[in-house]
Amino acid sequence: MATVNVYLTFNGNCREAFDFYKSVFGGEYPYVGTFGEMPPVDGKEIPEEDKNKIMHITLPISGETMLLGSDTGGDWGSSHQQGNNFSISINADSREEADKLFNGLSDGGTVTMPMEDTFWGAYFGMFTDKFGINWMVNYDDPAKAQQHP
């Protein structure tokens, strides 16, 4: 069965926010990745001012729940505003479940990233549903070692 978590988006202060959440919840970050670690996208390098921003961070809250997050910036930063800076993140148990959930929930909505294999080893996609809610669907293939966003 799929698990559901909240994915928070910040405008450059993701690390500060997550360090605060960590001070309250405790625990350790199993994964922290920066935009500087990404390969070029469409032949474009990440701007120097965005390289140290958080691409993805994970803070386990319980055995079933994680707080997930990233910074925004560059071309995608202009749409960031408080109030729309979160998504519901679903981690599916299989590619088939990921496709079923993605296709069902995105029906009538706007796909912002179709389901595809990613450089970090996950099968991942994003959309806004017909009610204006942002979603992420992820499947981590056990045969691939890296953590997901």
PDB file of C-alpha atoms in Angstrom:
ATOM      1  CA  MET A   1       0.000   0.000   0.000  1.00  0.00           C
ATOM      2  CA  ALA A   2       1.220   3.505  -0.807  1.00  0.00           C
ATOM      3  CA  THR A   3       2.367   5.891   1.915  1.00  0.00           C
ATOM      4  CA  VAL A   4       1.436   9.582   1.941  1.00  0.00           C
ATOM      5  CA  ASN A   5       3.641  12.413   3.268  1.00  0.00           C
ATOM      6  CA  VAL A   6       3.760  16.199   3.080  1.00  0.00           C
ATOM      7  CA  TYR A   7       6.352  17.790   0.764  1.00  0.00           C
ATOM      8  CA  LEU A   8       7.226  21.404   1.643  1.00  0.00           C
ATOM      9  CA  THR A   9       8.781  23.923  -0.754  1.00  0.00           C
ATOM     10  CA  PHE A  10      10.833  26.895   0.436  1.00  0.00           C
ATOM     11  CA  ASN A  11      12.261  29.991  -1.218  1.00  0.00           C
ATOM     12  CA  GLY A  12      15.910  29.453  -0.264  1.00  0.00           C
ATOM     13  CA  ASN A  13      15.544  28.660   3.434  1.00  0.00           C
ATOM     14  CA  CYS A  14      14.747  24.941   3.304  1.00  0.00           C
ATOM     15  CA  ARG A  15      17.875  23.927   5.277  1.00  0.00           C
ATOM     16  CA  GLU A  16      17.071  26.467   8.015  1.00  0.00           C
ATOM     17  CA  ALA A  17      13.453  25.272   8.219  1.00  0.00           C
ATOM     18  CA  PHE A  18      14.421  21.596   8.334  1.00  0.00           C
ATOM     19  CA  ASP A  19      17.101  22.218  10.967  1.00  0.00           C
ATOM     20  CA  PHE A  20      14.330  23.835  13.041  1.00  0.00           C
ATOM     21  CA  TYR A  21      11.953  20.887  12.469  1.00  0.00           C
ATOM     22  CA  LYS A  22      14.785  18.490  13.343  1.00  0.00           C
ATOM     23  CA  SER A  23      15.364  20.378  16.624  1.00  0.00           C
ATOM     24  CA  VAL A  24      11.730  19.705  17.521  1.00  0.00           C
ATOM     25  CA  PHE A  25      11.170  16.176  16.139  1.00  0.00           C
ATOM     26  CA  GLY A  26      14.720  14.858  16.535  1.00  0.00           C
ATOM     27  CA  GLY A  27      16.148  12.254  14.187  1.00  0.00           C
ATOM     28  CA  GLU A  28      18.642  12.396  11.350  1.00  0.00           C
ATOM     29  CA  TYR A  29      18.435  13.234   7.650  1.00  0.00           C
ATOM     30  CA  PRO A  30      18.810  10.027   5.614  1.00  0.00           C
ATOM     31  CA  TYR A  31      19.183  12.151   2.478  1.00  0.00           C
ATOM     32  CA  VAL A  32      20.109  15.756   1.691  1.00  0.00           C
ATOM     33  CA  GLY A  33      20.779  16.736  -1.929  1.00  0.00           C
ATOM     34  CA  THR A  34      21.562  20.138  -3.437  1.00  0.00           C
ATOM     35  CA  PHE A  35      20.777  21.521  -6.872  1.00  0.00           C
ATOM     36  CA  GLY A  36      24.524  21.681  -7.497  1.00  0.00           C
ATOM     37  CA  GLU A  37      24.558  17.856  -7.506  1.00  0.00           C
ATOM     38  CA  MET A  38      22.058  17.691 -10.384  1.00  0.00           C
ATOM     39  CA  PRO A  39      23.200  16.950 -13.907  1.00  0.00           C
ATOM     40  CA  PRO A  40      22.546  19.737 -16.463  1.00  0.00           C
ATOM     41  CA  VAL A  41      18.885  19.955 -17.512  1.00  0.00           C
ATOM     42  CA  ASP A  42      18.314  20.484 -21.249  1.00  0.00           C
ATOM     43  CA  GLY A  43      21.999  21.407 -21.507  1.00  0.00           C
ATOM     44  CA  LYS A  44      21.664  24.216 -18.919  1.00  0.00           C
ATOM     45  CA  GLU A  45      23.871  24.332 -15.842  1.00  0.00           C
ATOM     46  CA  ILE A  46      22.366  25.283 -12.479  1.00  0.00           C
ATOM     47  CA  PRO A  47      23.090  28.983 -11.745  1.00  0.00           C
ATOM     48  CA  GLU A  48      25.814  29.486  -9.132  1.00  0.00           C
ATOM     49  CA  GLU A  49      23.378  31.187  -6.706  1.00  0.00           C
ATOM     50  CA  ASP A  50      21.134  28.071  -6.710  1.00  0.00           C
ATOM     51  CA  LYS A  51      23.810  25.347  -6.365  1.00  0.00           C
ATOM     52  CA  ASN A  52      23.721  25.198  -2.548  1.00  0.00           C
ATOM     53  CA  LYS A  53      19.922  25.282  -2.344  1.00  0.00           C
ATOM     54  CA  ILE A  54      18.249  22.057  -1.267  1.00  0.00           C
ATOM     55  CA  MET A  55      16.975  19.875  -4.121  1.00  0.00           C
ATOM     56  CA  HIS A  56      15.584  17.323  -1.660  1.00  0.00           C
ATOM     57  CA  ILE A  57      15.738  16.620   2.065  1.00  0.00           C
ATOM     58  CA  THR A  58      14.034  13.927   4.151  1.00  0.00           C
ATOM     59  CA  LEU A  59      13.328  13.954   7.903  1.00  0.00           C
ATOM     60  CA  PRO A  60      11.661  10.805   9.291  1.00  0.00           C
ATOM     61  CA  ILE A  61       8.997  11.686  11.877  1.00  0.00           C
ATOM     62  CA  SER A  62       7.844   8.122  12.645  1.00  0.00           C
ATOM     63  CA  GLY A  63       8.124   4.655  11.099  1.00  0.00           C
ATOM     64  CA  GLU A  64       5.490   5.600   8.518  1.00  0.00           C
ATOM     65  CA  THR A  65       5.749   9.390   8.233  1.00  0.00           C
ATOM     66  CA  MET A  66       8.420  11.632   6.729  1.00  0.00           C
ATOM     67  CA  LEU A  67       8.650  15.367   6.286  1.00  0.00           C
ATOM     68  CA  LEU A  68      10.035  16.038   2.797  1.00  0.00           C
ATOM     69  CA  GLY A  69      11.218  19.311   1.325  1.00  0.00           C
ATOM     70  CA  SER A  70      13.187  21.367  -1.159  1.00  0.00           C
ATOM     71  CA  ASP A  71      14.010  24.909  -2.163  1.00  0.00           C
ATOM     72  CA  THR A  72      12.733  26.580  -5.265  1.00  0.00           C
ATOM     73  CA  GLY A  73      14.581  29.000  -7.486  1.00  0.00           C
ATOM     74  CA  GLY A  74      15.493  29.951 -11.010  1.00  0.00           C
ATOM     75  CA  ASP A  75      12.710  29.666 -13.581  1.00  0.00           C
ATOM     76  CA  TRP A  76      10.470  27.728 -11.212  1.00  0.00           C
ATOM     77  CA  GLY A  77      10.843  30.170  -8.286  1.00  0.00           C
ATOM     78  CA  SER A  78       8.449  32.806  -9.589  1.00  0.00           C
ATOM     79  CA  SER A  79       5.370  30.700  -8.790  1.00  0.00           C
ATOM     80  CA  HIS A  80       6.390  30.130  -5.145  1.00  0.00           C
ATOM     81  CA  GLN A  81       4.269  31.813  -2.515  1.00  0.00           C
ATOM     82  CA  GLN A  82       3.267  30.928   0.988  1.00  0.00           C
ATOM     83  CA  GLY A  83       0.074  28.926   0.821  1.00  0.00           C
ATOM     84  CA  ASN A  84       0.971  26.997  -2.340  1.00  0.00           C
ATOM     85  CA  ASN A  85       4.325  25.755  -1.074  1.00  0.00           C
ATOM     86  CA  PHE A  86       3.386  22.161  -0.270  1.00  0.00           C
ATOM     87  CA  SER A  87       2.440  18.984  -2.098  1.00  0.00           C
ATOM     88  CA  ILE A  88       1.085  15.631  -1.069  1.00  0.00           C
ATOM     89  CA  SER A  89       3.780  13.060  -1.784  1.00  0.00           C
ATOM     90  CA  ILE A  90       2.777   9.444  -2.448  1.00  0.00           C
ATOM     91  CA  ASN A  91       5.388   6.702  -2.334  1.00  0.00           C
ATOM     92  CA  ALA A  92       3.993   3.707  -4.232  1.00  0.00           C
ATOM     93  CA  ASP A  93       4.970   0.051  -3.792  1.00  0.00           C
ATOM     94  CA  SER A  94       5.309  -0.618  -7.553  1.00  0.00           C
ATOM     95  CA  ARG A  95       5.538   1.137 -10.925  1.00  0.00           C
ATOM     96  CA  GLU A  96       2.044  -0.142 -11.682  1.00  0.00           C
ATOM     97  CA  GLU A  97       0.613   1.356  -8.493  1.00  0.00           C
ATOM     98  CA  ALA A  98       2.448   4.634  -9.211  1.00  0.00           C
ATOM     99  CA  ASP A  99       0.930   4.796 -12.713  1.00  0.00           C
ATOM    100  CA  LYS A 100      -2.560   3.948 -11.425  1.00  0.00           C
ATOM    101  CA  LEU A 101      -2.449   6.628  -8.717  1.00  0.00           C
ATOM    102  CA  PHE A 102      -0.848   9.227 -11.004  1.00  0.00           C
ATOM    103  CA  ASN A 103      -3.314   8.640 -13.863  1.00  0.00           C
ATOM    104  CA  GLY A 104      -6.350   8.534 -11.578  1.00  0.00           C
ATOM    105  CA  LEU A 105      -5.546  11.571  -9.444  1.00  0.00           C
ATOM    106  CA  SER A 106      -4.288  13.735 -12.338  1.00  0.00           C
ATOM    107  CA  ASP A 107      -7.440  13.136 -14.423  1.00  0.00           C
ATOM    108  CA  GLY A 108      -8.835  16.589 -15.197  1.00  0.00           C
ATOM    109  CA  GLY A 109      -5.810  18.297 -13.659  1.00  0.00           C
ATOM    110  CA  THR A 110      -2.499  19.659 -14.996  1.00  0.00           C
ATOM    111  CA  VAL A 111       0.538  17.398 -15.272  1.00  0.00           C
ATOM    112  CA  THR A 112       3.710  19.353 -14.467  1.00  0.00           C
ATOM    113  CA  MET A 113       6.085  16.374 -14.816  1.00  0.00           C
ATOM    114  CA  PRO A 114       4.921  13.090 -16.354  1.00  0.00           C
ATOM    115  CA  MET A 115       5.916   9.819 -14.703  1.00  0.00           C
ATOM    116  CA  GLU A 116       9.465   9.041 -15.782  1.00  0.00           C
ATOM    117  CA  ASP A 117      12.683   7.460 -14.588  1.00  0.00           C
ATOM    118  CA  THR A 118      14.854  10.092 -12.897  1.00  0.00           C
ATOM    119  CA  PHE A 119      18.576  10.654 -12.469  1.00  0.00           C
ATOM    120  CA  TRP A 120      18.229   9.837  -8.753  1.00  0.00           C
ATOM    121  CA  GLY A 121      16.899   6.364  -9.541  1.00  0.00           C
ATOM    122  CA  ALA A 122      13.181   6.774  -8.875  1.00  0.00           C
ATOM    123  CA  TYR A 123      10.128   6.610 -11.126  1.00  0.00           C
ATOM    124  CA  PHE A 124       8.529   9.996 -10.401  1.00  0.00           C
ATOM    125  CA  GLY A 125       5.927  12.508 -11.597  1.00  0.00           C
ATOM    126  CA  MET A 126       4.069  15.644 -10.436  1.00  0.00           C
ATOM    127  CA  PHE A 127       0.717  17.270 -11.131  1.00  0.00           C
ATOM    128  CA  THR A 128      -1.934  19.617  -9.801  1.00  0.00           C
ATOM    129  CA  ASP A 129      -5.303  17.919  -9.541  1.00  0.00           C
ATOM    130  CA  LYS A 130      -8.583  19.397 -10.765  1.00  0.00           C
ATOM    131  CA  PHE A 131      -9.148  20.858  -7.294  1.00  0.00           C
ATOM    132  CA  GLY A 132      -5.844  22.770  -7.246  1.00  0.00           C
ATOM    133  CA  ILE A 133      -3.954  20.364  -4.952  1.00  0.00           C
ATOM    134  CA  ASN A 134      -0.292  19.666  -5.799  1.00  0.00           C
ATOM    135  CA  TRP A 135       0.776  15.992  -5.837  1.00  0.00           C
ATOM    136  CA  MET A 136       3.992  14.019  -6.307  1.00  0.00           C
ATOM    137  CA  VAL A 137       4.022  10.288  -7.073  1.00  0.00           C
ATOM    138  CA  ASN A 138       7.207   8.310  -6.514  1.00  0.00           C
ATOM    139  CA  TYR A 139       8.307   4.697  -6.796  1.00  0.00           C
ATOM    140  CA  ASP A 140      11.747   3.732  -5.474  1.00  0.00           C
ATOM    141  CA  ASP A 141      12.948   0.657  -7.319  1.00  0.00           C
ATOM    142  CA  PRO A 142      14.637  -1.568  -4.696  1.00  0.00           C
ATOM    143  CA  ALA A 143      17.276  -2.452  -7.312  1.00  0.00           C
ATOM    144  CA  LYS A 144      18.411   1.199  -7.361  1.00  0.00           C
ATOM    145  CA  ALA A 145      20.370   2.506  -4.397  1.00  0.00           C
ATOM    146  CA  GLN A 146      19.749   6.281  -4.231  1.00  0.00           C
ATOM    147  CA  GLN A 147      17.073   7.921  -2.104  1.00  0.00           C
ATOM    148  CA  HIS A 148      14.156   9.799  -3.735  1.00  0.00           C
ATOM    149  CA  PRO A 149      12.880  13.259  -3.482  1.00  0.00           C
TER     150      PRO A 149
END
